[in-house]
Coordinates of C-alpha atoms and ligand atoms in Angstrom, one line a residue:
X134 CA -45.9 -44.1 -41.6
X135 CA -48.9 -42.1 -40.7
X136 CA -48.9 -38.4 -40.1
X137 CA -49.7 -39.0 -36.1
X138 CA -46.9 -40.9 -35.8
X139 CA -44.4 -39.1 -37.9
X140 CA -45.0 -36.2 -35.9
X141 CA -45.1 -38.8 -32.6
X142 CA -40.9 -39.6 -33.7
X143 CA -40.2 -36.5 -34.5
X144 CA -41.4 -34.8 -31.2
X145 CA -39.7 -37.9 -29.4
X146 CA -36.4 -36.5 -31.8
X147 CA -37.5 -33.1 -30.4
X148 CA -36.7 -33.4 -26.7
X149 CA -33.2 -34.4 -27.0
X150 CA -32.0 -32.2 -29.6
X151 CA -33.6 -29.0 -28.2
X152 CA -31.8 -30.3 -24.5
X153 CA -28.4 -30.4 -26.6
X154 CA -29.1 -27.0 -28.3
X155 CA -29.6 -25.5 -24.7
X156 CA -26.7 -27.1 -23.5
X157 CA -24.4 -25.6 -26.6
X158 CA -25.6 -22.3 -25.9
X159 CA -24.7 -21.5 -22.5
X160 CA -20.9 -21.5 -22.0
X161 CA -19.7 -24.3 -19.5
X162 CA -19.9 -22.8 -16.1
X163 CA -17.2 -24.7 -14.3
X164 CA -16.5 -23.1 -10.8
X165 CA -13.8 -21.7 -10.4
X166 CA -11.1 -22.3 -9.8
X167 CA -10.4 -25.3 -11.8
X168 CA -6.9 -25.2 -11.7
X169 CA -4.1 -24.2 -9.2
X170 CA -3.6 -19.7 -9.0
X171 CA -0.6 -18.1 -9.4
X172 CA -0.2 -15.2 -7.4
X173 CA 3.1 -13.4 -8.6
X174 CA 4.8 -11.3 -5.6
X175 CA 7.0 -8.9 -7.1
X176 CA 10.1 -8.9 -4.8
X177 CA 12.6 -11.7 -3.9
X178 CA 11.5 -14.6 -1.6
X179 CA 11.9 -14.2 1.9
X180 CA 11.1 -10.4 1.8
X181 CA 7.9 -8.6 3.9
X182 CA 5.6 -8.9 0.2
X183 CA 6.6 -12.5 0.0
X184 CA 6.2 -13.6 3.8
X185 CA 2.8 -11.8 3.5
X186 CA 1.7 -13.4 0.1
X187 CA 2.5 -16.6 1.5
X188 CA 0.7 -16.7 4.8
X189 CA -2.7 -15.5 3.3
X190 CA -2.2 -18.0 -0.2
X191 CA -2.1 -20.9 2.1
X192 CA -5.5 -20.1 3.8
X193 CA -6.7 -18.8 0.7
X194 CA -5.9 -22.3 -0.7
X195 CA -7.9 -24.3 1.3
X196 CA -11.0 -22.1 1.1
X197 CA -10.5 -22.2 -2.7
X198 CA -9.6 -26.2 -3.2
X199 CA -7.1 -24.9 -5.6
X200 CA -3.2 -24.5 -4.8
X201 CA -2.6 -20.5 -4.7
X202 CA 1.1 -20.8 -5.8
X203 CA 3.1 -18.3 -5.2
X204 CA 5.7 -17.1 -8.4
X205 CA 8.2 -14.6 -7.1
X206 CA 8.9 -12.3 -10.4
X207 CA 11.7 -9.0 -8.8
X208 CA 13.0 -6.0 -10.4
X209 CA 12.3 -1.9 -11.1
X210 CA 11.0 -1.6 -7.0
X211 CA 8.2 -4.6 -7.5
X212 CA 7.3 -2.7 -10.8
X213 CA 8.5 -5.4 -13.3
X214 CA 6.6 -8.3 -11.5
X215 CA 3.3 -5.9 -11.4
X216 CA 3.4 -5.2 -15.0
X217 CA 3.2 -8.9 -15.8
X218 CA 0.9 -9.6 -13.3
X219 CA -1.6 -7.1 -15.1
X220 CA -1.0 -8.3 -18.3
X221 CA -1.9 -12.0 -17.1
X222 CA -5.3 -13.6 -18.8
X223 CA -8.2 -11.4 -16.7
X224 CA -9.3 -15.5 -15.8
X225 CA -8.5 -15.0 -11.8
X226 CA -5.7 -18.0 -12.7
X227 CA -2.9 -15.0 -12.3
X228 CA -3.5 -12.5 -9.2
X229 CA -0.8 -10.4 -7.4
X230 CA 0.3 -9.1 -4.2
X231 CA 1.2 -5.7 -4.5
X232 CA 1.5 -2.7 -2.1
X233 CA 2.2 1.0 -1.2
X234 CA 5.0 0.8 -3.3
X235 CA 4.0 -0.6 -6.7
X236 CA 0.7 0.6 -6.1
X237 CA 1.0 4.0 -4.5
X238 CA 4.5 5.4 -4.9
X239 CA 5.6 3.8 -8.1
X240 CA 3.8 6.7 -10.6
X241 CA 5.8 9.7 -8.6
X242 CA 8.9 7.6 -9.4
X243 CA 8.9 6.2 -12.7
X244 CA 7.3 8.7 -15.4
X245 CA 6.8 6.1 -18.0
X246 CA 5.3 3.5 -15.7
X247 CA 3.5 1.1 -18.3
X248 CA 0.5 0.5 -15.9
X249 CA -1.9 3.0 -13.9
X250 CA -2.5 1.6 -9.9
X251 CA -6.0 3.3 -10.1
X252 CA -7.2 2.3 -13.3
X253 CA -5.6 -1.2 -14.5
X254 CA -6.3 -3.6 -11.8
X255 CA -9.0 -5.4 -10.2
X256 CA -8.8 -4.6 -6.8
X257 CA -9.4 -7.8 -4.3
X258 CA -8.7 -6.5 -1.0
X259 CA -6.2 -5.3 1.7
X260 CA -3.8 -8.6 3.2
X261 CA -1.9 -6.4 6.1
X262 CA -0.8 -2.9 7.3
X263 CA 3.2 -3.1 7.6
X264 CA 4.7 -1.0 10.1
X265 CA 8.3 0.5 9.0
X266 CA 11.3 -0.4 11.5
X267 CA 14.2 1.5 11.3
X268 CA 16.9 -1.1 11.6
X269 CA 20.9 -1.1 11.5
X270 CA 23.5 -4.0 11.3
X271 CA 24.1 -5.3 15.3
X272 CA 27.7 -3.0 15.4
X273 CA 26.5 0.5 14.5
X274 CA 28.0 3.0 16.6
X275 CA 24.8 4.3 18.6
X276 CA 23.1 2.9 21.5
X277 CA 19.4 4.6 21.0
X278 CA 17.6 6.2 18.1
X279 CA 18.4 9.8 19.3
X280 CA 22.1 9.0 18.8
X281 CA 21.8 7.0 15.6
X282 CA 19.5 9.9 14.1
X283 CA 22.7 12.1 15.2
X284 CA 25.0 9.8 13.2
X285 CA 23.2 9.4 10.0
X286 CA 23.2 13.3 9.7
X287 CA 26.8 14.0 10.2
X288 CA 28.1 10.7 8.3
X289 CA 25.4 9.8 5.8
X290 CA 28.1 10.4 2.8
X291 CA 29.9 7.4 4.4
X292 CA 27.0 4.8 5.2
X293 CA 25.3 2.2 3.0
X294 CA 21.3 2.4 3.0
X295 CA 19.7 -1.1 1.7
X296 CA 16.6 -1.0 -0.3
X297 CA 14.6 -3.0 -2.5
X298 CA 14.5 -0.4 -5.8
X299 CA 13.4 2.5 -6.7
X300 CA 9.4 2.9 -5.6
X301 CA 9.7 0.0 -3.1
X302 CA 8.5 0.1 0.3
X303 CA 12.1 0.5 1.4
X304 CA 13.2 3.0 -0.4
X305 CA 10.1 5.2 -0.8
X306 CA 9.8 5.2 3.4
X307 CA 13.7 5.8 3.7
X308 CA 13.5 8.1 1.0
X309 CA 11.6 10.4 3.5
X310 CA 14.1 9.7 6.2
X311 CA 16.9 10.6 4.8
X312 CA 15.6 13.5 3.5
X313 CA 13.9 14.4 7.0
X314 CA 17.6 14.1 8.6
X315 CA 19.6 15.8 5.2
X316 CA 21.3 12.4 5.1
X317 CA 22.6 11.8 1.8
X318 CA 23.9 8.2 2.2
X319 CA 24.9 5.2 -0.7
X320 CA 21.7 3.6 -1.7
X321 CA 22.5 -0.4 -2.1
X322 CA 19.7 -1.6 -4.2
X323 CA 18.7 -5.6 -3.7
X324 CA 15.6 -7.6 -5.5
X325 CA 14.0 -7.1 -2.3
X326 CA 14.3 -6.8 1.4
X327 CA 14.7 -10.9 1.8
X328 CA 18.6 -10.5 0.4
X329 CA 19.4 -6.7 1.7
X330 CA 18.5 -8.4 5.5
X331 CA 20.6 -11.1 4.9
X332 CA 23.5 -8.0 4.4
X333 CA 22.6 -6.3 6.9
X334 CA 22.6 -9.4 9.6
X335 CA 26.3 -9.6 7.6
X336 CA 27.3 -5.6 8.4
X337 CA 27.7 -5.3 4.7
X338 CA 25.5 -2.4 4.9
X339 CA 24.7 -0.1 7.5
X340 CA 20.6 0.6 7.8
X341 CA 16.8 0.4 6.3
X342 CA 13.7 1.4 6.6
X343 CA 12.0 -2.1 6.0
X344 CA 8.3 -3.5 6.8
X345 CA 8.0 -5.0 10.0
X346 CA 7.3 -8.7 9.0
X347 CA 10.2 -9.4 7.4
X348 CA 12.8 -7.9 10.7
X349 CA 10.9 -9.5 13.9
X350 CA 12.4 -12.4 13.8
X351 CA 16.2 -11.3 13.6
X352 CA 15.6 -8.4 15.8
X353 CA 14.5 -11.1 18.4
X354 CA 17.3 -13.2 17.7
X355 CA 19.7 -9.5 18.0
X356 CA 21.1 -10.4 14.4
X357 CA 20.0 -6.9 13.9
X358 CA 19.8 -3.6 15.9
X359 CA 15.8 -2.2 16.0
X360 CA 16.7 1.5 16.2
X361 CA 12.5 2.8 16.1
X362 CA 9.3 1.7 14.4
X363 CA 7.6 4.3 12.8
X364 CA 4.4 4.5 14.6
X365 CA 2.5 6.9 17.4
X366 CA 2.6 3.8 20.0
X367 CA 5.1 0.8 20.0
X368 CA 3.9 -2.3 18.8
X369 CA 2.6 -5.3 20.2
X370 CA 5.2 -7.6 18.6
X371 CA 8.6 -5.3 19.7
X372 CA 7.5 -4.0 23.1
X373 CA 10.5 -3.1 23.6
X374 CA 11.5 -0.8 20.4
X375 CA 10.6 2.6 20.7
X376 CA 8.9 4.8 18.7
X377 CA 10.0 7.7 16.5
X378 CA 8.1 9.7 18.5
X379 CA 9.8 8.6 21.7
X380 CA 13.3 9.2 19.9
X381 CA 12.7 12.4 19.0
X382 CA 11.3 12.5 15.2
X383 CA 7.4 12.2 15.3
X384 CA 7.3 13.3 11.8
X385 CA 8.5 10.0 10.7
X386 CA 5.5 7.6 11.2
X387 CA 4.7 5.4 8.2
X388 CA 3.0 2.0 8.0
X389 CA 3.3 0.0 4.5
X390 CA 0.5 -1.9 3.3
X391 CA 0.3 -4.8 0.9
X392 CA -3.0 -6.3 -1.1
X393 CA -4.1 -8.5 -3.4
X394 CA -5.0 -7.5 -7.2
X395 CA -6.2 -9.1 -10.3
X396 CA -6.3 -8.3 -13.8
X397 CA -8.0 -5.6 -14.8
X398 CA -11.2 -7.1 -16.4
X399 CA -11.2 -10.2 -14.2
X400 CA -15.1 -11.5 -14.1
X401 CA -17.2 -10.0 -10.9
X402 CA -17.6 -13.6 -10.2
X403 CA -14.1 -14.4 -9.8
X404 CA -13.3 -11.1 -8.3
X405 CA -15.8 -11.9 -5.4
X406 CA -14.4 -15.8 -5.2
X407 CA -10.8 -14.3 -4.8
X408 CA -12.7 -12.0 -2.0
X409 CA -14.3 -14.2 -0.4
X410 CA -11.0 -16.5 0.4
X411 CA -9.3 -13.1 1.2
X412 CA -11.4 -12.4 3.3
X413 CA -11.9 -16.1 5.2
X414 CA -7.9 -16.0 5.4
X415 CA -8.1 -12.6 7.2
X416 CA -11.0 -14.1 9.7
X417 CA -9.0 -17.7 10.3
X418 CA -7.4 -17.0 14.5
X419 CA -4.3 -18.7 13.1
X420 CA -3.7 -16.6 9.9
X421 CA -4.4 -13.7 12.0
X422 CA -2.2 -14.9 14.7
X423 CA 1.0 -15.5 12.0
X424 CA 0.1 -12.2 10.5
X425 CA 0.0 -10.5 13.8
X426 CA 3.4 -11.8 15.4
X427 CA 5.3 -10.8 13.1
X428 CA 3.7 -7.1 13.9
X429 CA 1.7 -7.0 10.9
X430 CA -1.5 -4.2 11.8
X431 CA -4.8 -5.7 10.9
X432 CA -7.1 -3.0 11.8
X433 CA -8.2 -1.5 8.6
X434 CA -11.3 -3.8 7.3
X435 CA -12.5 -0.7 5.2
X436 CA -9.6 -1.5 2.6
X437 CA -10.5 -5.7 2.8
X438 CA -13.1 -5.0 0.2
X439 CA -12.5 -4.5 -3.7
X440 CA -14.0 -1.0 -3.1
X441 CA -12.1 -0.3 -0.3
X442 CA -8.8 -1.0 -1.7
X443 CA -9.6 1.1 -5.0
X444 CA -9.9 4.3 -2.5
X445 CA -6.7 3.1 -0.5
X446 CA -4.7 3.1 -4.0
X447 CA -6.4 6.1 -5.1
X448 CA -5.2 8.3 -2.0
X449 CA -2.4 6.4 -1.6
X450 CA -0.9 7.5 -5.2
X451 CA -1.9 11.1 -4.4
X452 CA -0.2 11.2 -0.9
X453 CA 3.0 9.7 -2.3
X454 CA 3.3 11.3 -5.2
X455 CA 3.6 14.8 -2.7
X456 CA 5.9 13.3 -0.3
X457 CA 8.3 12.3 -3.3
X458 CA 8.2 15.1 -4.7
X459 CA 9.1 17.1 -1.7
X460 CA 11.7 14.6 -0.7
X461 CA 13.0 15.1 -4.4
X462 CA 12.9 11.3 -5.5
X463 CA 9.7 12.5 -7.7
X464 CA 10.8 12.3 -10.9
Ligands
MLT248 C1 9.8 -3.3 -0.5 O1 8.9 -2.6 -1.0 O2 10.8 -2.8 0.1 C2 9.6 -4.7 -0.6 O3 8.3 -5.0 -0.1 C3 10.6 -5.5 -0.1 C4 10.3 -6.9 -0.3 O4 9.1 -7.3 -0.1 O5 11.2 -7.6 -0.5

């Protein structure tokens, strides 16, 4: 074969060989997601972090084309479920919903905590503010907060509080109750607020401080007695609960929150994927709508972003870890 066309076949060799080369070297860039999410909320179903989780998963779904499945993983107040969240592959295949509790109270609480809120996450975004409701079981002796305020303090050694474990929502919020009123009462611990309401529509136990999402419903129904929520002005969804303020203890005014987080070292890429959907949930009328009857708060878009949320957790663990301490449930 002559030179000319030796090097004729060999460039003609060339072309597809260098194309396969090119192809080898740069990693398959699938988009993601390939493959359904698991988003692990850290309570038992039925509770305010579950009801949450699974209103904004099922937007976040369809803007994703990937089921976000929701794997409901209780125990240590939400810290259990946390701690395997953030040991999850950083691949965006395992995120979490977690909140003021796991990420904001939980270091004031447990001293050995095997994860740090500020450092070991990849923040996504803010789902919902939570306002706290005050709630009893439908029989409790007291016809307005005033007088139920009056009770706890001189009986507390004889009533039952429900809440779901230690640095939960519950009983980090009712922690500062009690202590507000002096009110030492027996602290039932559930796997979340899902099963303690189901006791306390029974009058097994006696009260709770719990997120409003998960009581609206049986407070409608009157399953349940709505004592206060825990805000300066009542809210939309129970016009006709009073405030704290109105009934006489202004200094209890709280509202939960609960976001999303990924693995620490989750690619930017997926981080801003699982943003985007977050935020496209939070933006779709009838997500709002779900969110928003069941008195869920909406108004702070500052905390929607990844950077947003990384200040919320950073103040958030500061702030609680001073309240618990003065409450003495600091350890
Ligand atoms: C809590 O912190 O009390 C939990 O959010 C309750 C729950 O979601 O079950």
């Amino acid at each position: 074969m002559s030179p000319n066309r030796m090097h004729r076949a060999a460039a003609r060799l060339a072309v597809p060989l260098l194309a396969a080369a090119a192809l080898a070297a740069t990693p398959a860039r699938a988009a993601y997601p390939e493959r359904p999410i698991t988003m692990i909320v850290p309570f038992a179903a039925g509770g305010p972090t579950d009801v949450v989780a699974r209103i904004v998963a099922e937007h976040m779904s369809r803007t994703l084309g990937q089921q976000v499945v929701i794997e409901n993983v209780a125990g240590a107040g939400g810290t259990t479920g946390i701690l395997r969240a953030s040991q999850a592959a950083p691949d965006g295949y395992t995120i979490m919903m977690g909140h003021m509790g796991t990420h904001g109270a939980a270091p004031a609480v447990y001293p050995d905590l095997k994860y740090d809120p500020r450092t070991d996450f990849a923040p996504i975004g803010l789902a919902a503010g939570t306002p706290i409701v005050v709630v009893a079981r439908k029989d409790f002796p007291a016809k307005d907060f005033k007088e139920f305020v009056a009770k706890v303090k001189a009986d507390s050694e004889k009533l039952n509080e429900a809440h779901a474990g230690v640095g939960s929502v519950s009983f980090t919020t009712c922690s500062l109750f009690n202590s507000l009123l002096g009110a030492k009462p027996t602290r039932v611990v559930y796997r979340g607020t899902g099963p303690a309401l189901n006791d306390l529509v029974a009058g097994q136990v006696d009260y709770m401080c719990d997120q409003i999402v998960n009581l609206v419903p049986q407070i409608q129904a009157g399953t349940i007695k709505a004592y206060a929520v825990a805000l300066p002005e009542r809210s939309p969804a129970l016009p006709d609960v009073p405030t704290t303020k109105e009934g006489g203890l202004p200094e209890f005014q709280v509202t939960a929150w609960n976001a999303v987080f990924a693995p620490k070292g989750t690619p930017p890429a997926v981080v801003k994927r699982l943003s985007q959907a977050l935020l496209a949930s939070l933006d779709d009328a009838a997500t709002r709508k779900r969110l928003l009857d069941l008195g869920g708060d909406l108004s702070n878009t500052a905390a929607r972003t990844p950077e947003g949320l990384q200040k919320l957790v950073e103040s958030e663990v500061a702030r609680w870890n001073k309240v618990l301490k003065a409450t003495g449930a600091a350890k």
